[in-house]
PDB file of C-alpha atoms in Angstrom:
ATOM      1  CA  UNK A   1      28.042 -16.890   1.138  1.00 73.00           C
ATOM      2  CA  UNK A   2      25.692 -14.252   2.931  1.00 85.00           C
ATOM      3  CA  UNK A   3      21.848 -13.593   1.876  1.00 93.00           C
ATOM      4  CA  UNK A   4      19.640 -11.294   2.682  1.00 96.00           C
ATOM      5  CA  UNK A   5      15.335 -10.798   2.684  1.00 96.00           C
ATOM      6  CA  UNK A   6      13.179  -8.314   2.233  1.00 97.00           C
ATOM      7  CA  UNK A   7       9.330  -8.876   3.277  1.00 97.00           C
ATOM      8  CA  UNK A   8       6.317  -6.247   2.437  1.00 95.00           C
ATOM      9  CA  UNK A   9       3.958  -7.347   4.762  1.00 91.00           C
ATOM     10  CA  UNK A  10       0.649  -5.884   3.194  1.00 85.00           C
ATOM     11  CA  UNK A  11      -3.073  -6.206   4.132  1.00 79.00           C
ATOM     12  CA  UNK A  12      -3.907  -7.849   0.814  1.00 81.00           C
ATOM     13  CA  UNK A  13      -0.273  -9.669   0.082  1.00 89.00           C
ATOM     14  CA  UNK A  14       2.991 -10.507   1.453  1.00 94.00           C
ATOM     15  CA  UNK A  15       5.800 -10.050  -1.069  1.00 96.00           C
ATOM     16  CA  UNK A  16       9.478 -11.158  -0.430  1.00 97.00           C
ATOM     17  CA  UNK A  17      12.496 -10.947  -1.872  1.00 97.00           C
ATOM     18  CA  UNK A  18      16.328 -13.140  -1.244  1.00 97.00           C
ATOM     19  CA  UNK A  19      19.379 -11.389  -2.713  1.00 96.00           C
ATOM     20  CA  UNK A  20      23.337 -11.408  -2.096  1.00 94.00           C
ATOM     21  CA  UNK A  21      25.420  -8.437  -1.559  1.00 92.00           C
ATOM     22  CA  UNK A  22      24.808  -6.970  -5.354  1.00 92.00           C
ATOM     23  CA  UNK A  23      22.170  -9.389  -6.366  1.00 94.00           C
ATOM     24  CA  UNK A  24      18.431 -10.575  -5.971  1.00 96.00           C
ATOM     25  CA  UNK A  25      18.720 -14.330  -6.344  1.00 96.00           C
ATOM     26  CA  UNK A  26      14.422 -14.416  -5.798  1.00 96.00           C
ATOM     27  CA  UNK A  27      11.193 -13.751  -5.829  1.00 97.00           C
ATOM     28  CA  UNK A  28       8.185 -15.451  -3.634  1.00 97.00           C
ATOM     29  CA  UNK A  29       4.215 -13.995  -3.005  1.00 96.00           C
ATOM     30  CA  UNK A  30       1.923 -15.493   0.107  1.00 95.00           C
ATOM     31  CA  UNK A  31      -1.671 -14.049   1.318  1.00 93.00           C
ATOM     32  CA  UNK A  32      -1.587 -11.056   3.799  1.00 89.00           C
ATOM     33  CA  UNK A  33       0.361 -10.844   7.090  1.00 89.00           C
ATOM     34  CA  UNK A  34      -0.771  -7.888   8.428  1.00 83.00           C
ATOM     35  CA  UNK A  35      -0.989  -8.805  11.799  1.00 84.00           C
ATOM     36  CA  UNK A  36      -3.972  -6.065  12.777  1.00 78.00           C
ATOM     37  CA  UNK A  37      -5.951  -6.821  10.180  1.00 78.00           C
ATOM     38  CA  UNK A  38      -5.844 -11.264   9.514  1.00 83.00           C
ATOM     39  CA  UNK A  39      -4.730 -11.872  13.242  1.00 86.00           C
ATOM     40  CA  UNK A  40      -1.571 -14.114  14.072  1.00 86.00           C
ATOM     41  CA  UNK A  41      -2.509 -17.466  12.669  1.00 90.00           C
ATOM     42  CA  UNK A  42      -3.136 -16.222   8.950  1.00 92.00           C
ATOM     43  CA  UNK A  43      -0.062 -13.744   9.832  1.00 91.00           C
ATOM     44  CA  UNK A  44       2.317 -16.662  10.574  1.00 91.00           C
ATOM     45  CA  UNK A  45       1.465 -18.998   7.885  1.00 93.00           C
ATOM     46  CA  UNK A  46       2.301 -15.812   5.030  1.00 94.00           C
ATOM     47  CA  UNK A  47       5.306 -15.129   6.324  1.00 94.00           C
ATOM     48  CA  UNK A  48       6.630 -18.778   6.834  1.00 92.00           C
ATOM     49  CA  UNK A  49       5.419 -19.306   3.348  1.00 94.00           C
ATOM     50  CA  UNK A  50       7.554 -16.250   1.945  1.00 95.00           C
ATOM     51  CA  UNK A  51      10.641 -17.205   3.930  1.00 94.00           C
ATOM     52  CA  UNK A  52       9.815 -21.257   2.983  1.00 93.00           C
ATOM     53  CA  UNK A  53       9.642 -20.768  -0.577  1.00 95.00           C
ATOM     54  CA  UNK A  54      12.753 -17.299  -1.371  1.00 95.00           C
ATOM     55  CA  UNK A  55      15.433 -20.326   1.012  1.00 93.00           C
ATOM     56  CA  UNK A  56      14.006 -23.123  -1.523  1.00 93.00           C
ATOM     57  CA  UNK A  57      14.366 -21.071  -4.946  1.00 95.00           C
ATOM     58  CA  UNK A  58      17.419 -19.538  -3.850  1.00 93.00           C
ATOM     59  CA  UNK A  59      19.368 -22.965  -2.526  1.00 91.00           C
ATOM     60  CA  UNK A  60      20.147 -21.229   0.545  1.00 88.00           C
ATOM     61  CA  UNK A  61      18.912 -22.082   4.330  1.00 86.00           C
ATOM     62  CA  UNK A  62      17.793 -20.260   7.428  1.00 82.00           C
ATOM     63  CA  UNK A  63      21.065 -20.159   8.462  1.00 82.00           C
ATOM     64  CA  UNK A  64      23.065 -18.539   6.150  1.00 88.00           C
ATOM     65  CA  UNK A  65      20.029 -15.235   6.426  1.00 92.00           C
ATOM     66  CA  UNK A  66      22.537 -12.820   7.496  1.00 93.00           C
ATOM     67  CA  UNK A  67      19.714  -9.910   8.008  1.00 95.00           C
ATOM     68  CA  UNK A  68      16.081  -9.938   7.614  1.00 95.00           C
ATOM     69  CA  UNK A  69      13.825  -6.520   7.147  1.00 96.00           C
ATOM     70  CA  UNK A  70      10.413  -6.680   7.168  1.00 96.00           C
ATOM     71  CA  UNK A  71       7.727  -3.909   6.582  1.00 94.00           C
ATOM     72  CA  UNK A  72       4.145  -3.549   7.444  1.00 89.00           C
ATOM     73  CA  UNK A  73       1.630  -1.102   8.641  1.00 78.00           C
ATOM     74  CA  UNK A  74       2.056  -1.282  12.069  1.00 78.00           C
ATOM     75  CA  UNK A  75       5.125  -1.612  12.972  1.00 83.00           C
ATOM     76  CA  UNK A  76       4.915   1.294  14.958  1.00 79.00           C
ATOM     77  CA  UNK A  77       2.513  -0.349  18.049  1.00 85.00           C
ATOM     78  CA  UNK A  78       5.560  -2.584  19.802  1.00 87.00           C
ATOM     79  CA  UNK A  79       3.283  -5.518  20.482  1.00 87.00           C
ATOM     80  CA  UNK A  80       3.128  -6.039  16.284  1.00 86.00           C
ATOM     81  CA  UNK A  81       6.985  -5.471  16.451  1.00 88.00           C
ATOM     82  CA  UNK A  82       7.700  -8.058  19.321  1.00 89.00           C
ATOM     83  CA  UNK A  83       4.740 -10.469  17.514  1.00 88.00           C
ATOM     84  CA  UNK A  84       6.135  -9.925  14.061  1.00 89.00           C
ATOM     85  CA  UNK A  85       9.658 -11.052  15.842  1.00 89.00           C
ATOM     86  CA  UNK A  86       8.756 -13.513  17.344  1.00 88.00           C
ATOM     87  CA  UNK A  87       6.870 -15.353  14.739  1.00 87.00           C
ATOM     88  CA  UNK A  88       9.753 -14.910  12.020  1.00 88.00           C
ATOM     89  CA  UNK A  89      12.589 -16.092  14.470  1.00 84.00           C
ATOM     90  CA  UNK A  90      10.550 -19.089  14.102  1.00 80.00           C
ATOM     91  CA  UNK A  91      11.738 -19.525  10.702  1.00 83.00           C
ATOM     92  CA  UNK A  92      15.362 -17.535  10.103  1.00 86.00           C
ATOM     93  CA  UNK A  93      18.469 -16.905  11.998  1.00 81.00           C
ATOM     94  CA  UNK A  94      20.030 -13.921  11.953  1.00 87.00           C
ATOM     95  CA  UNK A  95      19.325 -10.017  12.874  1.00 92.00           C
ATOM     96  CA  UNK A  96      15.287  -9.011  12.188  1.00 93.00           C
ATOM     97  CA  UNK A  97      14.460  -5.293  11.893  1.00 93.00           C
ATOM     98  CA  UNK A  98      10.684  -4.747  11.476  1.00 93.00           C
ATOM     99  CA  UNK A  99       9.682  -0.618  10.136  1.00 94.00           C
ATOM    100  CA  UNK A 100       6.863   0.658   8.315  1.00 90.00           C
ATOM    101  CA  UNK A 101       5.323  -0.233   5.300  1.00 89.00           C
ATOM    102  CA  UNK A 102       6.261   3.452   3.952  1.00 90.00           C
ATOM    103  CA  UNK A 103      10.202   3.283   5.108  1.00 94.00           C
ATOM    104  CA  UNK A 104      10.354   0.595   2.483  1.00 96.00           C
ATOM    105  CA  UNK A 105       8.731   2.051   0.327  1.00 95.00           C
ATOM    106  CA  UNK A 106      10.767   5.504   0.931  1.00 96.00           C
ATOM    107  CA  UNK A 107      14.159   3.178   0.390  1.00 97.00           C
ATOM    108  CA  UNK A 108      12.564   1.532  -2.623  1.00 97.00           C
ATOM    109  CA  UNK A 109      12.423   5.153  -4.031  1.00 96.00           C
ATOM    110  CA  UNK A 110      15.097   6.790  -2.684  1.00 96.00           C
ATOM    111  CA  UNK A 111      18.041   4.747  -1.377  1.00 94.00           C
ATOM    112  CA  UNK A 112      18.394   6.620   2.037  1.00 93.00           C
ATOM    113  CA  UNK A 113      18.209  10.047   0.491  1.00 93.00           C
ATOM    114  CA  UNK A 114      15.076  12.841   0.646  1.00 94.00           C
ATOM    115  CA  UNK A 115      11.880  12.606  -1.385  1.00 95.00           C
ATOM    116  CA  UNK A 116       8.128  11.992  -1.174  1.00 96.00           C
ATOM    117  CA  UNK A 117       6.239   8.744  -1.473  1.00 97.00           C
ATOM    118  CA  UNK A 118       2.661   8.762  -1.616  1.00 97.00           C
ATOM    119  CA  UNK A 119       1.454   4.855  -1.152  1.00 95.00           C
ATOM    120  CA  UNK A 120      -1.887   3.454  -1.712  1.00 96.00           C
ATOM    121  CA  UNK A 121      -2.876   0.179  -1.486  1.00 91.00           C
ATOM    122  CA  UNK A 122      -5.175  -1.325   0.748  1.00 88.00           C
ATOM    123  CA  UNK A 123      -4.949   2.376   2.769  1.00 90.00           C
ATOM    124  CA  UNK A 124      -3.054   5.038   1.674  1.00 94.00           C
ATOM    125  CA  UNK A 125      -0.273   7.366   3.966  1.00 94.00           C
ATOM    126  CA  UNK A 126       1.990  10.104   2.318  1.00 96.00           C
ATOM    127  CA  UNK A 127       5.639  10.140   3.449  1.00 94.00           C
ATOM    128  CA  UNK A 128       8.444  12.758   3.408  1.00 95.00           C
ATOM    129  CA  UNK A 129      12.145  12.722   4.129  1.00 95.00           C
ATOM    130  CA  UNK A 130      14.579  16.235   3.631  1.00 93.00           C
ATOM    131  CA  UNK A 131      18.367  15.254   3.384  1.00 91.00           C
ATOM    132  CA  UNK A 132      19.300  15.771   7.542  1.00 92.00           C
ATOM    133  CA  UNK A 133      16.994  12.531   7.405  1.00 92.00           C
ATOM    134  CA  UNK A 134      14.042  14.410   9.275  1.00 93.00           C
ATOM    135  CA  UNK A 135      10.601  12.395   8.443  1.00 93.00           C
ATOM    136  CA  UNK A 136       6.643  13.769   8.075  1.00 94.00           C
ATOM    137  CA  UNK A 137       3.850  12.180   7.693  1.00 93.00           C
ATOM    138  CA  UNK A 138       0.591  12.779   6.471  1.00 96.00           C
ATOM    139  CA  UNK A 139      -2.648  10.881   6.975  1.00 94.00           C
ATOM    140  CA  UNK A 140      -2.934   7.067   7.333  1.00 89.00           C
ATOM    141  CA  UNK A 141      -5.230   7.646  10.189  1.00 90.00           C
ATOM    142  CA  UNK A 142      -6.719   4.074   9.882  1.00 87.00           C
ATOM    143  CA  UNK A 143      -9.733   2.861   7.675  1.00 88.00           C
ATOM    144  CA  UNK A 144     -12.836   4.404   9.425  1.00 90.00           C
ATOM    145  CA  UNK A 145     -11.729   8.465   9.586  1.00 93.00           C
ATOM    146  CA  UNK A 146      -8.388   8.192   6.633  1.00 93.00           C
ATOM    147  CA  UNK A 147      -6.689   6.437   4.408  1.00 95.00           C
ATOM    148  CA  UNK A 148      -8.139   8.547   2.074  1.00 97.00           C
ATOM    149  CA  UNK A 149      -7.690   7.538  -2.050  1.00 98.00           C
ATOM    150  CA  UNK A 150      -6.624   3.857  -0.788  1.00 97.00           C
ATOM    151  CA  UNK A 151      -8.098   0.730  -1.921  1.00 96.00           C
ATOM    152  CA  UNK A 152     -10.377   0.581   0.922  1.00 95.00           C
ATOM    153  CA  UNK A 153     -11.607   4.105   0.386  1.00 97.00           C
ATOM    154  CA  UNK A 154     -12.800   3.628  -3.592  1.00 98.00           C
ATOM    155  CA  UNK A 155     -14.592  -0.026  -3.011  1.00 97.00           C
ATOM    156  CA  UNK A 156     -16.609   1.949   0.123  1.00 97.00           C
ATOM    157  CA  UNK A 157     -17.045   5.088  -2.353  1.00 97.00           C
ATOM    158  CA  UNK A 158     -18.298   3.358  -4.761  1.00 97.00           C
ATOM    159  CA  UNK A 159     -20.926   1.396  -3.407  1.00 96.00           C
ATOM    160  CA  UNK A 160     -21.912   4.840  -1.998  1.00 96.00           C
ATOM    161  CA  UNK A 161     -22.129   7.118  -5.234  1.00 95.00           C
ATOM    162  CA  UNK A 162     -23.505   4.147  -7.326  1.00 93.00           C
ATOM    163  CA  UNK A 163     -26.663   4.192  -4.780  1.00 93.00           C
ATOM    164  CA  UNK A 164     -26.212   8.094  -4.652  1.00 92.00           C
ATOM    165  CA  UNK A 165     -26.218   7.639  -9.014  1.00 91.00           C
ATOM    166  CA  UNK A 166     -29.776   5.584  -8.604  1.00 86.00           C
ATOM    167  CA  UNK A 167     -31.346   7.542  -6.239  1.00 86.00           C
ATOM    168  CA  UNK A 168     -31.018  10.927  -7.997  1.00 83.00           C
ATOM    169  CA  UNK A 169     -31.357   8.233 -11.429  1.00 73.00           C
ATOM    170  CA  UNK A 170     -27.976   9.430 -12.872  1.00 60.00           C
ATOM    171  CA  UNK A 171     -28.318   6.270 -15.578  1.00 62.00           C
ATOM    172  CA  UNK A 172     -27.822   3.101 -15.791  1.00 67.00           C
ATOM    173  CA  UNK A 173     -24.256   2.776 -14.166  1.00 81.00           C
ATOM    174  CA  UNK A 174     -23.363  -0.434 -13.620  1.00 91.00           C
ATOM    175  CA  UNK A 175     -21.568  -0.075 -10.653  1.00 92.00           C
ATOM    176  CA  UNK A 176     -23.799  -1.748  -7.874  1.00 93.00           C
ATOM    177  CA  UNK A 177     -24.343  -4.971 -11.064  1.00 94.00           C
ATOM    178  CA  UNK A 178     -20.930  -4.995 -11.039  1.00 95.00           C
ATOM    179  CA  UNK A 179     -20.768  -5.212  -6.654  1.00 94.00           C
ATOM    180  CA  UNK A 180     -22.840  -7.459  -6.306  1.00 95.00           C
ATOM    181  CA  UNK A 181     -21.803 -10.224  -8.266  1.00 95.00           C
ATOM    182  CA  UNK A 182     -18.097  -9.106  -6.815  1.00 94.00           C
ATOM    183  CA  UNK A 183     -19.652 -10.075  -3.747  1.00 95.00           C
ATOM    184  CA  UNK A 184     -22.115 -12.354  -4.531  1.00 95.00           C
ATOM    185  CA  UNK A 185     -25.359 -10.667  -3.963  1.00 95.00           C
ATOM    186  CA  UNK A 186     -28.706 -11.048  -5.236  1.00 94.00           C
ATOM    187  CA  UNK A 187     -29.525  -6.884  -5.099  1.00 93.00           C
ATOM    188  CA  UNK A 188     -29.466  -3.297  -3.445  1.00 92.00           C
ATOM    189  CA  UNK A 189     -31.410  -4.189  -0.029  1.00 94.00           C
ATOM    190  CA  UNK A 190     -28.504  -7.195   0.628  1.00 96.00           C
ATOM    191  CA  UNK A 191     -25.924  -5.004  -0.721  1.00 95.00           C
ATOM    192  CA  UNK A 192     -26.626  -1.692   1.505  1.00 95.00           C
ATOM    193  CA  UNK A 193     -26.371  -4.857   4.271  1.00 96.00           C
ATOM    194  CA  UNK A 194     -23.155  -6.253   3.301  1.00 96.00           C
ATOM    195  CA  UNK A 195     -21.596  -2.598   3.503  1.00 95.00           C
ATOM    196  CA  UNK A 196     -23.205  -1.436   6.860  1.00 96.00           C
ATOM    197  CA  UNK A 197     -22.583  -5.140   8.295  1.00 95.00           C
ATOM    198  CA  UNK A 198     -20.625  -5.072  11.544  1.00 93.00           C
ATOM    199  CA  UNK A 199     -17.547  -5.599  11.662  1.00 89.00           C
ATOM    200  CA  UNK A 200     -17.710  -4.183   8.484  1.00 91.00           C
ATOM    201  CA  UNK A 201     -16.926  -5.779   5.306  1.00 93.00           C
ATOM    202  CA  UNK A 202     -13.488  -5.691   3.278  1.00 90.00           C
ATOM    203  CA  UNK A 203     -14.191  -2.485   0.903  1.00 95.00           C
ATOM    204  CA  UNK A 204     -11.059  -2.747  -0.788  1.00 93.00           C
ATOM    205  CA  UNK A 205     -11.691  -5.912  -2.654  1.00 93.00           C
ATOM    206  CA  UNK A 206     -14.222  -3.619  -4.247  1.00 96.00           C
ATOM    207  CA  UNK A 207     -11.099  -2.107  -5.999  1.00 97.00           C
ATOM    208  CA  UNK A 208     -10.506  -4.089  -9.374  1.00 97.00           C
ATOM    209  CA  UNK A 209     -14.180  -4.590  -9.834  1.00 96.00           C
ATOM    210  CA  UNK A 210     -14.251   0.015  -9.901  1.00 97.00           C
ATOM    211  CA  UNK A 211     -11.087  -0.151 -12.359  1.00 98.00           C
ATOM    212  CA  UNK A 212     -12.469  -2.273 -14.365  1.00 97.00           C
ATOM    213  CA  UNK A 213     -16.126  -0.797 -14.723  1.00 97.00           C
ATOM    214  CA  UNK A 214     -14.275   2.472 -15.321  1.00 97.00           C
ATOM    215  CA  UNK A 215     -12.618   1.580 -18.064  1.00 96.00           C
ATOM    216  CA  UNK A 216     -15.676   0.179 -19.485  1.00 95.00           C
ATOM    217  CA  UNK A 217     -16.926   3.613 -19.720  1.00 95.00           C
ATOM    218  CA  UNK A 218     -18.958   4.198 -16.359  1.00 95.00           C
ATOM    219  CA  UNK A 219     -19.064   7.849 -15.575  1.00 94.00           C
ATOM    220  CA  UNK A 220     -19.454   7.132 -11.815  1.00 95.00           C
ATOM    221  CA  UNK A 221     -16.573   4.720 -11.662  1.00 97.00           C
ATOM    222  CA  UNK A 222     -13.846   6.670 -13.298  1.00 98.00           C
ATOM    223  CA  UNK A 223     -15.963   9.683 -10.866  1.00 97.00           C
ATOM    224  CA  UNK A 224     -14.191   7.564  -7.980  1.00 98.00           C
ATOM    225  CA  UNK A 225     -11.075   6.955  -9.278  1.00 98.00           C
ATOM    226  CA  UNK A 226     -10.858  10.443 -10.167  1.00 98.00           C
ATOM    227  CA  UNK A 227     -11.632  11.786  -6.781  1.00 98.00           C
ATOM    228  CA  UNK A 228      -9.715   9.382  -4.964  1.00 98.00           C
ATOM    229  CA  UNK A 229      -6.449  10.716  -7.493  1.00 98.00           C
ATOM    230  CA  UNK A 230      -7.135  13.969  -6.367  1.00 98.00           C
ATOM    231  CA  UNK A 231      -7.374  13.056  -2.540  1.00 98.00           C
ATOM    232  CA  UNK A 232      -3.858  11.877  -2.547  1.00 98.00           C
ATOM    233  CA  UNK A 233      -3.040  14.291  -4.652  1.00 98.00           C
ATOM    234  CA  UNK A 234      -3.476  17.055  -1.003  1.00 98.00           C
ATOM    235  CA  UNK A 235      -2.128  14.330   0.882  1.00 97.00           C
ATOM    236  CA  UNK A 236       0.984  14.301  -1.076  1.00 97.00           C
ATOM    237  CA  UNK A 237       0.875  18.659  -1.418  1.00 96.00           C
ATOM    238  CA  UNK A 238       0.970  18.711   2.195  1.00 96.00           C
ATOM    239  CA  UNK A 239       3.741  16.025   2.575  1.00 96.00           C
ATOM    240  CA  UNK A 240       6.239  18.266   0.061  1.00 95.00           C
ATOM    241  CA  UNK A 241       5.078  21.517   1.691  1.00 93.00           C
ATOM    242  CA  UNK A 242       6.881  20.025   4.782  1.00 93.00           C
ATOM    243  CA  UNK A 243      10.427  20.173   3.878  1.00 92.00           C
ATOM    244  CA  UNK A 244      13.053  23.167   3.145  1.00 88.00           C
ATOM    245  CA  UNK A 245      11.445  24.650  -0.114  1.00 82.00           C
ATOM    246  CA  UNK A 246      15.114  25.150  -1.213  1.00 74.00           C
ATOM    247  CA  UNK A 247      15.710  21.770  -3.175  1.00 72.00           C
ATOM    248  CA  UNK A 248      13.095  20.594  -5.625  1.00 74.00           C
ATOM    249  CA  UNK A 249      11.093  17.571  -4.179  1.00 87.00           C
ATOM    250  CA  UNK A 250      11.301  13.987  -5.872  1.00 94.00           C
ATOM    251  CA  UNK A 251       7.592  12.735  -5.506  1.00 97.00           C
ATOM    252  CA  UNK A 252       7.350   8.693  -6.411  1.00 98.00           C
ATOM    253  CA  UNK A 253       4.154   6.541  -5.650  1.00 98.00           C
ATOM    254  CA  UNK A 254       3.431   2.505  -4.522  1.00 96.00           C
ATOM    255  CA  UNK A 255       0.765   0.599  -4.502  1.00 93.00           C
ATOM    256  CA  UNK A 256      -1.474  -1.230  -6.311  1.00 93.00           C
ATOM    257  CA  UNK A 257      -3.963   1.584  -6.208  1.00 97.00           C
ATOM    258  CA  UNK A 258      -1.215   3.386  -8.903  1.00 98.00           C
ATOM    259  CA  UNK A 259      -0.195   0.396  -9.941  1.00 96.00           C
ATOM    260  CA  UNK A 260      -3.434  -0.903 -11.427  1.00 97.00           C
ATOM    261  CA  UNK A 261      -5.236   2.113 -12.369  1.00 98.00           C
ATOM    262  CA  UNK A 262      -4.463   4.894 -14.884  1.00 97.00           C
ATOM    263  CA  UNK A 263      -7.170   7.241 -13.600  1.00 98.00           C
ATOM    264  CA  UNK A 264      -5.883   7.444 -10.317  1.00 98.00           C
ATOM    265  CA  UNK A 265      -1.866   8.106 -11.597  1.00 98.00           C
ATOM    266  CA  UNK A 266      -3.067  11.100 -13.764  1.00 97.00           C
ATOM    267  CA  UNK A 267      -5.106  12.908 -11.945  1.00 98.00           C
ATOM    268  CA  UNK A 268      -2.919  12.832  -8.583  1.00 98.00           C
ATOM    269  CA  UNK A 269       0.123  13.920 -10.902  1.00 97.00           C
ATOM    270  CA  UNK A 270      -2.134  16.613 -12.965  1.00 97.00           C
ATOM    271  CA  UNK A 271      -3.132  17.758 -10.074  1.00 97.00           C
ATOM    272  CA  UNK A 272       0.096  17.524  -7.939  1.00 97.00           C
ATOM    273  CA  UNK A 273       1.725  19.794 -10.677  1.00 95.00           C
ATOM    274  CA  UNK A 274      -0.667  22.306 -10.517  1.00 96.00           C
ATOM    275  CA  UNK A 275       0.086  22.723  -6.333  1.00 94.00           C
ATOM    276  CA  UNK A 276       3.553  22.107  -6.294  1.00 93.00           C
ATOM    277  CA  UNK A 277       5.352  23.169  -9.769  1.00 92.00           C
ATOM    278  CA  UNK A 278       8.442  22.226  -8.431  1.00 88.00           C
ATOM    279  CA  UNK A 279       8.101  18.500  -7.773  1.00 91.00           C
ATOM    280  CA  UNK A 280      10.424  16.168  -9.486  1.00 93.00           C
ATOM    281  CA  UNK A 281       8.078  12.695 -10.490  1.00 94.00           C
ATOM    282  CA  UNK A 282       9.676   9.431 -10.467  1.00 94.00           C
ATOM    283  CA  UNK A 283       7.725   7.173 -13.188  1.00 88.00           C
ATOM    284  CA  UNK A 284       7.819   4.279 -11.732  1.00 93.00           C
ATOM    285  CA  UNK A 285       5.843   2.768  -9.668  1.00 96.00           C
ATOM    286  CA  UNK A 286       7.888   1.640  -6.528  1.00 96.00           C
ATOM    287  CA  UNK A 287       8.129  -2.011  -5.452  1.00 95.00           C
ATOM    288  CA  UNK A 288       8.275  -1.438  -1.461  1.00 95.00           C
ATOM    289  CA  UNK A 289       9.621  -4.661  -1.252  1.00 97.00           C
ATOM    290  CA  UNK A 290      12.768  -3.573  -2.906  1.00 97.00           C
ATOM    291  CA  UNK A 291      13.203  -0.851  -0.442  1.00 97.00           C
ATOM    292  CA  UNK A 292      13.181  -3.957   2.606  1.00 97.00           C
ATOM    293  CA  UNK A 293      16.134  -5.477   0.604  1.00 97.00           C
ATOM    294  CA  UNK A 294      17.825  -2.570   0.699  1.00 97.00           C
ATOM    295  CA  UNK A 295      17.499  -1.959   4.057  1.00 97.00           C
ATOM    296  CA  UNK A 296      18.387  -5.480   5.342  1.00 96.00           C
ATOM    297  CA  UNK A 297      21.674  -4.691   3.198  1.00 95.00           C
ATOM    298  CA  UNK A 298      22.511  -1.550   4.232  1.00 94.00           C
ATOM    299  CA  UNK A 299      21.260  -1.695   8.375  1.00 85.00           C
ATOM    300  CA  UNK A 300      23.940   0.289  10.561  1.00 73.00           C
TER     301      UNK A 300
END
């Protein structure tokens, strides 16, 4: 029997699935494997852990893996692809393909067909493809200058908005106490120092705190999430407009920001409907790892 592996190597976690030609046999999760963010040692450990757990759960061996597809941010860099290739070759046999995280998200939603995918996880990006296979990328230029609406952006904006709210005395926002607790800090001065540290802190870890605070009714946190939905709708609209107008465009979303914040989802969908009324929405948040498995099974 032939086995196929699909892996989504993210900045927060690594997810893998193993399947035969028709069925998913097992799933596994480990820590982050974005080598640019976490370094070679941690990334290699996460990839090896996922592959080992998948093979064990499916009752297979590395020699039985016909093809593996790994999607991750930074795959456009030759040095990143070369390193991942070397790391994975120590764990599996068979052909290994390494593609961008937006590519596996696209296939998870559209399985080779046209459409627009908007990803909002640790980072953010929009990616569109027409019926002839021509692709267009919008955003995703890195945390310092782009990635609007992402988990990192939301965490950073929450710190900024909470401090501004205190500056103008907008009331008793719970964002700063929640952020202090999340980073184990004692006061506002500590928060300012942490936010301005070099290298910068992991703002994306604050995203769940912002969601919890917003869901509890905090206006500052809700405003940050609404602005995230607005920013994501803007990059989605740019991507949609790059496609031929003759056929209605299907739009899908992926990533933890969409999955865990109903506020972001609602604002995104409502604003994009106004900008692009002909867009057809896929209601479920797509799981990119299934796109990786689809590519492993259908490689030409």
